[in-house]
PDB file of C-alpha atoms in Angstrom:
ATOM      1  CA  UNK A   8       7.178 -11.131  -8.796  1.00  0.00           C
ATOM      2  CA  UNK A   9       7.808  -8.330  -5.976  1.00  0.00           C
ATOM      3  CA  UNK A  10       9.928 -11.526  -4.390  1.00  0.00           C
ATOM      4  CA  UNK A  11       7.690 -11.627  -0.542  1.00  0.00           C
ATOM      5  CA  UNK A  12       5.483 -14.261   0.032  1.00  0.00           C
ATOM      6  CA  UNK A  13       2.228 -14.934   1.436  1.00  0.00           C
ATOM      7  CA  UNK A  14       0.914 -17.932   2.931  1.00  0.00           C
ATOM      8  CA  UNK A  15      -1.577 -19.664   2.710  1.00  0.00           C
ATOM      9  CA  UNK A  16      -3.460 -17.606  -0.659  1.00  0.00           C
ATOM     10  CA  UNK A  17      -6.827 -18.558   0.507  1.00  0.00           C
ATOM     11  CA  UNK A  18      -8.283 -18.965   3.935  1.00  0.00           C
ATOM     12  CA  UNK A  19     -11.319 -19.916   4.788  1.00  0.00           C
ATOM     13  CA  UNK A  20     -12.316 -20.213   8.588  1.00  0.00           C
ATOM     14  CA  UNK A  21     -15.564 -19.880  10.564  1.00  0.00           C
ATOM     15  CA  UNK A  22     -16.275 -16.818  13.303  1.00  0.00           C
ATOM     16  CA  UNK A  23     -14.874 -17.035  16.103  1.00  0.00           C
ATOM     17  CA  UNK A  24     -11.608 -18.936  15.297  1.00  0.00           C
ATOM     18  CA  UNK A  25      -8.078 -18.100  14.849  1.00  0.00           C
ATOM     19  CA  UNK A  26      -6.054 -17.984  12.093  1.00  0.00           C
ATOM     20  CA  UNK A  27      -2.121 -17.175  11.249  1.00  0.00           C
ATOM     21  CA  UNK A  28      -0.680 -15.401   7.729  1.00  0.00           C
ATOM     22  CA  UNK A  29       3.024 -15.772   7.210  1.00  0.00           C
ATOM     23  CA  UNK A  30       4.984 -13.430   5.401  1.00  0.00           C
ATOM     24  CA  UNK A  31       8.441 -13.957   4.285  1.00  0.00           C
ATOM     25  CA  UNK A  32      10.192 -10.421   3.128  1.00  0.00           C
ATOM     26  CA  UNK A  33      12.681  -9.814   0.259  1.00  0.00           C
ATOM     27  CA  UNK A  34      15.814 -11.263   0.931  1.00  0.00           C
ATOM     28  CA  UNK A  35      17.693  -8.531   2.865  1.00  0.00           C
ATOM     29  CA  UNK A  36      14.816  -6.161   3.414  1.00  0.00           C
ATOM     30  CA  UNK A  37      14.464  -5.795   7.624  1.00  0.00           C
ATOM     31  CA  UNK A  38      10.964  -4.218   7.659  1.00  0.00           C
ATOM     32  CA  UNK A  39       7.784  -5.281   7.252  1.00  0.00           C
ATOM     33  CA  UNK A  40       4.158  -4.050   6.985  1.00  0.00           C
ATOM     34  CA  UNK A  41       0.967  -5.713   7.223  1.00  0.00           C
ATOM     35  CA  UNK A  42      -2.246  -3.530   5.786  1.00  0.00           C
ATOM     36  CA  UNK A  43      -5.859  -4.664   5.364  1.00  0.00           C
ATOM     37  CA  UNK A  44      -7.930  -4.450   2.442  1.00  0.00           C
ATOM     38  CA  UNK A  45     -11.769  -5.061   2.633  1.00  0.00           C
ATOM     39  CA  UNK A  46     -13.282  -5.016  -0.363  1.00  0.00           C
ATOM     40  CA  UNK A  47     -13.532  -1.654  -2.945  1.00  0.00           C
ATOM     41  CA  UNK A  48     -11.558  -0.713   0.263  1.00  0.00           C
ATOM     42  CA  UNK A  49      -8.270   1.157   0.161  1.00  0.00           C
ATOM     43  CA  UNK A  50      -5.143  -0.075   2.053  1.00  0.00           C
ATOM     44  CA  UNK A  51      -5.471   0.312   5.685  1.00  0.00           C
ATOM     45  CA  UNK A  52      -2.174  -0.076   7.462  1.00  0.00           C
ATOM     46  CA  UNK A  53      -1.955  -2.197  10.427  1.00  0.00           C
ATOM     47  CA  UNK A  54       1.589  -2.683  11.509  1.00  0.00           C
ATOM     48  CA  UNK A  55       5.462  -2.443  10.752  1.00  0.00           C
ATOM     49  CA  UNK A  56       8.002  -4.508  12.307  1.00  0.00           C
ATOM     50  CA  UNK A  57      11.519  -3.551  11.509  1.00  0.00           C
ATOM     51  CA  UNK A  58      14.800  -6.215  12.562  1.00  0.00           C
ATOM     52  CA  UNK A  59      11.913  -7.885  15.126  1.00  0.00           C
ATOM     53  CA  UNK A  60      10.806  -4.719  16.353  1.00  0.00           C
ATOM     54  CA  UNK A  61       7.634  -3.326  16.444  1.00  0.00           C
ATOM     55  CA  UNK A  62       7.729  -0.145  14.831  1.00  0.00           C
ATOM     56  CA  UNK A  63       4.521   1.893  14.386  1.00  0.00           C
ATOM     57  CA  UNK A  64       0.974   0.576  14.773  1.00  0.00           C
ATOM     58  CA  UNK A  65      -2.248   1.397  12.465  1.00  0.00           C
ATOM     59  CA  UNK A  66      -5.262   0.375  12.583  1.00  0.00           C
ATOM     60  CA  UNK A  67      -4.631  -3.235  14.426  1.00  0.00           C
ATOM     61  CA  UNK A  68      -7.676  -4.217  16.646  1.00  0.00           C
ATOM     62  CA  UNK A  69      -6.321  -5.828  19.965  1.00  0.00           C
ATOM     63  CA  UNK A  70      -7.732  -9.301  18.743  1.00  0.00           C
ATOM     64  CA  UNK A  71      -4.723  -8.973  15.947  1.00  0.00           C
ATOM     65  CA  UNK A  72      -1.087  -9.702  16.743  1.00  0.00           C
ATOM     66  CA  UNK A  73       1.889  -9.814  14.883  1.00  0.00           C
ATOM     67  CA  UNK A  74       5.912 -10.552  15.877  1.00  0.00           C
ATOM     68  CA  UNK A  75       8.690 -10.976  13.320  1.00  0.00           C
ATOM     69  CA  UNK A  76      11.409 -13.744  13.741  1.00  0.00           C
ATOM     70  CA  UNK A  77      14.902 -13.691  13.617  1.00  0.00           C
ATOM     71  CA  UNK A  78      15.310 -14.942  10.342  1.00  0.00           C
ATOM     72  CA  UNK A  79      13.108 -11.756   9.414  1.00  0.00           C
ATOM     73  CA  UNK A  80       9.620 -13.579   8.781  1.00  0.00           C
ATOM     74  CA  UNK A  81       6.844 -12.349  10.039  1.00  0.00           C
ATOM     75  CA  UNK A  82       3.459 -13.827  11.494  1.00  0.00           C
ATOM     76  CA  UNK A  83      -0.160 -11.451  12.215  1.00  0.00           C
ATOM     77  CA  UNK A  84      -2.323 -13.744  14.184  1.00  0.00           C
ATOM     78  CA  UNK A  85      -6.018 -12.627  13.808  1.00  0.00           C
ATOM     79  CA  UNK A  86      -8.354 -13.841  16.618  1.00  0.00           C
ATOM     80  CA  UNK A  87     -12.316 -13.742  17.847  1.00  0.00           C
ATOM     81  CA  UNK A  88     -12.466 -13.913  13.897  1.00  0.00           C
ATOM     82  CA  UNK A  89     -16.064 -12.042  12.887  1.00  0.00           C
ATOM     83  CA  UNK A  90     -17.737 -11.839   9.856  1.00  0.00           C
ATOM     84  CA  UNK A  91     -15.995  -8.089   9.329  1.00  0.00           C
ATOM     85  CA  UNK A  92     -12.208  -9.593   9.202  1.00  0.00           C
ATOM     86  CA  UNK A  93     -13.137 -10.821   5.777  1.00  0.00           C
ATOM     87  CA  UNK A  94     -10.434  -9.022   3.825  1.00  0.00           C
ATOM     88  CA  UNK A  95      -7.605  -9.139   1.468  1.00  0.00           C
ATOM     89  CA  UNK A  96      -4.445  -9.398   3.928  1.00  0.00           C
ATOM     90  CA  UNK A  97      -1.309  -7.961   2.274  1.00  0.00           C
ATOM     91  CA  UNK A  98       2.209  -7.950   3.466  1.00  0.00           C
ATOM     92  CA  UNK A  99       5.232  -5.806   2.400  1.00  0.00           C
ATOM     93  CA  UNK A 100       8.742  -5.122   2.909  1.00  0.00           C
ATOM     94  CA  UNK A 101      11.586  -2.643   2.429  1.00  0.00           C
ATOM     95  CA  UNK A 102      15.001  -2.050   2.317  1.00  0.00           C
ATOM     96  CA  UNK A 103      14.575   1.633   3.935  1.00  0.00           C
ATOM     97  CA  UNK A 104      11.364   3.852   3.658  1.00  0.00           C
ATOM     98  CA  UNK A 105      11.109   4.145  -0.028  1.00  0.00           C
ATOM     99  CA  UNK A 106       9.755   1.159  -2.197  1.00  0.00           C
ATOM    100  CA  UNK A 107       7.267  -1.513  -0.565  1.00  0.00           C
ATOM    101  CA  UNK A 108       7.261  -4.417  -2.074  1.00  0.00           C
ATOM    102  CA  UNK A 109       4.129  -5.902  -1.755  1.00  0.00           C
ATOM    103  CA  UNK A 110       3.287  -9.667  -1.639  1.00  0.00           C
ATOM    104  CA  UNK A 111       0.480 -11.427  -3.062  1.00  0.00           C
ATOM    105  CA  UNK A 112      -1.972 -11.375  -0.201  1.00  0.00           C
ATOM    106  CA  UNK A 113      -3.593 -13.632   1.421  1.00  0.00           C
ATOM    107  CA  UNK A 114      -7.730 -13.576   1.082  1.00  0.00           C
ATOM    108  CA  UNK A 115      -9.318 -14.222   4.686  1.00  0.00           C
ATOM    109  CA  UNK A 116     -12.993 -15.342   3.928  1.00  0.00           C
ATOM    110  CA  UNK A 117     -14.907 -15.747   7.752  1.00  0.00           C
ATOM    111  CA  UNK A 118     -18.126 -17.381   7.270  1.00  0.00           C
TER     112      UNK A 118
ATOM    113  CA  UNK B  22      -0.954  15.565   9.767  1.00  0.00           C
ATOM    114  CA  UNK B  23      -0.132  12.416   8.506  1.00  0.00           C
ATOM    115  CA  UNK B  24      -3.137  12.008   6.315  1.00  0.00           C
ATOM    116  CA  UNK B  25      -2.859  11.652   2.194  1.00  0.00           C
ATOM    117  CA  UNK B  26      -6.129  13.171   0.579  1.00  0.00           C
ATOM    118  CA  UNK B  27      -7.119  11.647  -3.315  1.00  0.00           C
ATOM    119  CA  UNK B  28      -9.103  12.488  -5.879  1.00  0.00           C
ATOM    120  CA  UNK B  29     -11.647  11.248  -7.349  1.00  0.00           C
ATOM    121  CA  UNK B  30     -12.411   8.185  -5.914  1.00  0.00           C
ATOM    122  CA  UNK B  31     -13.465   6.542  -9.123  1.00  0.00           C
ATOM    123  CA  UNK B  32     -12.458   7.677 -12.935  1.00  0.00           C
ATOM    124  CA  UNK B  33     -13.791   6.662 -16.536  1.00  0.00           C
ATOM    125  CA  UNK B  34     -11.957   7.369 -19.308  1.00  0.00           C
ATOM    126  CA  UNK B  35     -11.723   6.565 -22.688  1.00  0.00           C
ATOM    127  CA  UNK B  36      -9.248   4.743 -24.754  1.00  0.00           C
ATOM    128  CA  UNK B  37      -6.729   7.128 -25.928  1.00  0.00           C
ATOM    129  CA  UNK B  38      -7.475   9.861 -23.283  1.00  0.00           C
ATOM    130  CA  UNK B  39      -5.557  11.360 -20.217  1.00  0.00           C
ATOM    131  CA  UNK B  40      -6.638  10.031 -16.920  1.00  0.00           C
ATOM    132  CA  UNK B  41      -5.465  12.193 -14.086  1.00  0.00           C
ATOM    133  CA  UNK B  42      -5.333  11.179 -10.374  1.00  0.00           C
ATOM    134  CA  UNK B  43      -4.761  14.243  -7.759  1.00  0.00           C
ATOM    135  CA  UNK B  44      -2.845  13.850  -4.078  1.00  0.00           C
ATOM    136  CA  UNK B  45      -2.596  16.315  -1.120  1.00  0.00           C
ATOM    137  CA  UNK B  46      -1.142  16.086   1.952  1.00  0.00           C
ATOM    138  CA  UNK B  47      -0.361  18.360   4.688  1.00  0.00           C
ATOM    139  CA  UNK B  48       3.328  17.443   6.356  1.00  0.00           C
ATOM    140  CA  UNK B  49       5.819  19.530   4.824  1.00  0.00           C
ATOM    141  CA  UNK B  50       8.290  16.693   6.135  1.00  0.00           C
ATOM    142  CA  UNK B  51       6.933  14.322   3.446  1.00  0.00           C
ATOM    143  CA  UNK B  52      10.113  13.790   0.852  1.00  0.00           C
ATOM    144  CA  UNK B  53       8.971  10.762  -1.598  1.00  0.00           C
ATOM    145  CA  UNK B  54       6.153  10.585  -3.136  1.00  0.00           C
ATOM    146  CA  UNK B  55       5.520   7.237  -4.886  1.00  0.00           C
ATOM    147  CA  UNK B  56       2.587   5.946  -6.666  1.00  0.00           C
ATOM    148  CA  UNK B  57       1.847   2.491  -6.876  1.00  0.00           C
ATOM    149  CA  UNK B  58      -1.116   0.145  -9.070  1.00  0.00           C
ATOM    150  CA  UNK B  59      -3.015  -2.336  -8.033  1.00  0.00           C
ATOM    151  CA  UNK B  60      -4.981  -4.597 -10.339  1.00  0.00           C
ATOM    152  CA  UNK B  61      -7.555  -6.660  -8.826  1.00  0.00           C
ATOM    153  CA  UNK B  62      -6.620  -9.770  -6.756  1.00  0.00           C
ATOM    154  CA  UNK B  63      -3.151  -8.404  -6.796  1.00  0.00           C
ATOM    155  CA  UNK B  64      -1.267  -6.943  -4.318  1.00  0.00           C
ATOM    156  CA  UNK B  65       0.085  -3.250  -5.361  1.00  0.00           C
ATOM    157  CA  UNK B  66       3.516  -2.296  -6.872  1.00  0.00           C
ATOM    158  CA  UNK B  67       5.390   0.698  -7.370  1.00  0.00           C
ATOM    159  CA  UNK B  68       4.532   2.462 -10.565  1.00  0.00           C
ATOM    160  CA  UNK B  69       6.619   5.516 -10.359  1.00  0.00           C
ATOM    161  CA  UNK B  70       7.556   8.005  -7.748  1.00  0.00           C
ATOM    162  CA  UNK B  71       8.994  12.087  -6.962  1.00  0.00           C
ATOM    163  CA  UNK B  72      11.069  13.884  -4.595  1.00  0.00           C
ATOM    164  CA  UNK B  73      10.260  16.878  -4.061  1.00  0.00           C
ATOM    165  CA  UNK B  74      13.184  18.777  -5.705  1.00  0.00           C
ATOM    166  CA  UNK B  75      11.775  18.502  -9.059  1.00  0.00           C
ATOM    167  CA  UNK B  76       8.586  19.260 -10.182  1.00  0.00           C
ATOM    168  CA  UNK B  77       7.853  16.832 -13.066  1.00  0.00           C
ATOM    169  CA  UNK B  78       8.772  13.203 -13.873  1.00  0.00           C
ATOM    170  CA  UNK B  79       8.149  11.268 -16.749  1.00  0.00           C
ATOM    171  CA  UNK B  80       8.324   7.474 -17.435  1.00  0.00           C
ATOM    172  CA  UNK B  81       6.912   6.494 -20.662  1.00  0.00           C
ATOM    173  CA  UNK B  82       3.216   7.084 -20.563  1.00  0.00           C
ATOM    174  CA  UNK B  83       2.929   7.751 -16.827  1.00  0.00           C
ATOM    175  CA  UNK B  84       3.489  11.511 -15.629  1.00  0.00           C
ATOM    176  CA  UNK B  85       3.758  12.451 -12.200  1.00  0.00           C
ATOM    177  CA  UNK B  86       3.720  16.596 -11.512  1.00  0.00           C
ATOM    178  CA  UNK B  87       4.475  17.587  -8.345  1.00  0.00           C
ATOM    179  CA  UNK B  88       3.768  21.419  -6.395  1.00  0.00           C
ATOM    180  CA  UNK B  89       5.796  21.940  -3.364  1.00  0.00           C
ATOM    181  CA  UNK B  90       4.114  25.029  -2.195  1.00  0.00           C
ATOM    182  CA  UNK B  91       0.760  23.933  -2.756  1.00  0.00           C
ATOM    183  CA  UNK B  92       1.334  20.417  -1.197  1.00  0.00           C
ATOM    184  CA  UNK B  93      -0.353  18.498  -4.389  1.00  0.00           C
ATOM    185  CA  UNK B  94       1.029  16.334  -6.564  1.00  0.00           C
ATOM    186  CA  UNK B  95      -0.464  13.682  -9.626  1.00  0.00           C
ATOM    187  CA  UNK B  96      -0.897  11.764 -11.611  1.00  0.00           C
ATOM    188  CA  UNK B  97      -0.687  12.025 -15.368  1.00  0.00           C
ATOM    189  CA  UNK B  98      -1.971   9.233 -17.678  1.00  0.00           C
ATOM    190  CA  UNK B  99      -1.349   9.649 -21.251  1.00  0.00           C
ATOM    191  CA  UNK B 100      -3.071   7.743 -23.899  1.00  0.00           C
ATOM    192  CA  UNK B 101      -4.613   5.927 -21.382  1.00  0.00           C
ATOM    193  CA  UNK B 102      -5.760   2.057 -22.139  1.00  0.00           C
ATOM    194  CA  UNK B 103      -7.771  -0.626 -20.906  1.00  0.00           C
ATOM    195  CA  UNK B 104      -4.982  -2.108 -19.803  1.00  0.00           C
ATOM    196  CA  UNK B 105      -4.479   0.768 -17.212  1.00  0.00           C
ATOM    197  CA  UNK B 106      -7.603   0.074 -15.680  1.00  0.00           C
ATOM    198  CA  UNK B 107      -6.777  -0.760 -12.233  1.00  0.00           C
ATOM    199  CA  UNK B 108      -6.323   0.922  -8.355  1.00  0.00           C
ATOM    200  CA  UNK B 109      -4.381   3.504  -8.169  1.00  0.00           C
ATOM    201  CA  UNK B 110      -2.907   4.903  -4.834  1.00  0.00           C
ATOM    202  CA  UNK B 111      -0.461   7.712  -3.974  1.00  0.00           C
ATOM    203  CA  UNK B 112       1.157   7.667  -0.924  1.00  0.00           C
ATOM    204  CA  UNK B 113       3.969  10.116   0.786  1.00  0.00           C
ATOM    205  CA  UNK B 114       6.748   9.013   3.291  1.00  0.00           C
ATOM    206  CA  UNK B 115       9.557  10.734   5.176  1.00  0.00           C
ATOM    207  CA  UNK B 116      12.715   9.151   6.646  1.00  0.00           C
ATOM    208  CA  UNK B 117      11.741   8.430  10.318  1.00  0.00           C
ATOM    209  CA  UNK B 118      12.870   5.677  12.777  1.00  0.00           C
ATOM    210  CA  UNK B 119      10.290   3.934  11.743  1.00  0.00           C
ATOM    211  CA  UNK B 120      10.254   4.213   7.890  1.00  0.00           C
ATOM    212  CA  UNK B 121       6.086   4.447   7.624  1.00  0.00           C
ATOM    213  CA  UNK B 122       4.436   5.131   4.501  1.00  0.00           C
ATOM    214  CA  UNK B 123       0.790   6.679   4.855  1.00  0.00           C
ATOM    215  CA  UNK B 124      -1.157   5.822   1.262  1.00  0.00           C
ATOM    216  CA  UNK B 125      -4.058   8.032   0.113  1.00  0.00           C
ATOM    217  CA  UNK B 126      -7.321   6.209  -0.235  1.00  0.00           C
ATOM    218  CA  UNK B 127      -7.017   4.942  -3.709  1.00  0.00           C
ATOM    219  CA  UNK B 128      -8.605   5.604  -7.392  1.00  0.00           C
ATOM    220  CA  UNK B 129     -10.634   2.857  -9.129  1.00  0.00           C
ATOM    221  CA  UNK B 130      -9.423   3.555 -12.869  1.00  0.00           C
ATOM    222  CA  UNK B 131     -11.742   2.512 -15.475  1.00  0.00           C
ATOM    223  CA  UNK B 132     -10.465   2.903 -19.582  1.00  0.00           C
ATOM    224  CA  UNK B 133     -13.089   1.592 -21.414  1.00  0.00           C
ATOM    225  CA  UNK B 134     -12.788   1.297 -25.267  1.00  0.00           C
TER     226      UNK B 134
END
């Protein structure tokens, strides 16, 4: 257990929609990434927030969003949904810019 | 450049062998070099990781050898098992404001019996 967690673990939603992932970090850790992972895909970084700060941006089409809160959880909002957003969400935190610690994931299915 | 380059994409091996992963990259600014495993459904974790002021590091079965001037480092498998079969990405970071990590594209290792 890497200690960050993902909510919900499965999410199924049709095109179109919206949809939010929550991520809480490791206690104490202050930044935190969200990548995307489409299947037999590798791990396509999307965006770092660090103390509620955006940080550096990847990948992230406009019709994603993400903000961290205060008490240093973090929310990526994914909108327009299509059929290609299908994909393994994962979050991670660190302490500094060694280790991620990666959570579980959350699987995005768009039908 | 901020890009990580891996090889191959996909590996066989058999049980008992040595499976070996190679990473490039370009910035000479890089200065941690971890490798992390990801087994399917799962999210990845840390497996083992370098700096670049030594040129080997061992931990148990797992092997990483690292070559400053020519910008490559891997990964060493030894008596590889099926249990190792999983995704396997190196990635390289360097201390910035922002504390990114760029990860290569990933290795599908498969240790059949």
């Amino acid at each position: 257990d890497s200690g960050v967690t993902q909510t919900p673990k499965h999410l199924i939603t049709a095109t179109g929609q919206r949809v939010t992932l929550r991520c809480s970090p490791r206690s104490g850790d202050l930044s935190v990434y969200w990548y995307q992972q489409s299947l037999d895909q590798g791990l396509q970084f999307l965006i770092q927030y660090y103390n509620g700060e955006e940080r550096a941006k990847g990948n992230i089409l406009e019709r994603f969003s993400a903000q961290q809160f205060p008490d240093l959880h973090s929310e990526l909002n994914l909108s327009s949904l299509e059929l290609g957003d299908s994909a393994l969400y994962f979050c991670a935190s660190s302490a500094g810019y060694n280790e991620q610690f990666f959570g579980p994931g959350t699987r995005l299915t768009v039908l | 450049q901020q890009q990580v380059k891996q090889s191959p994409q996909s590996l066989i091996v058999q049980k008992g062998g040595i499976s070996i992963i190679n990473c490039a990259y370009e910035n000479t600014a890089f200065d941690y070099f971890p490798w992390y495993q990801q087994f399917p459904g799962k999210g990845p974790a840390l497996l083992i990781a370098i700096r670049p002021d030594v040129s080997e590091k061992k931990e148990g079965r797992f092997t990483i050898s690292f070559n400053k001037s020519a910008k490559q480092f891997s990964l060493h498998i030894m008596d590889s098992q099926p249990g190792d079969s999983a995704t396997y990405f190196c990635a390289a970071s360097v201390k910035t404001s922002y504390d990114k990590v760029i990860f290569g594209p990933g290795t599908s290792l498969s240790v059949i019996p």
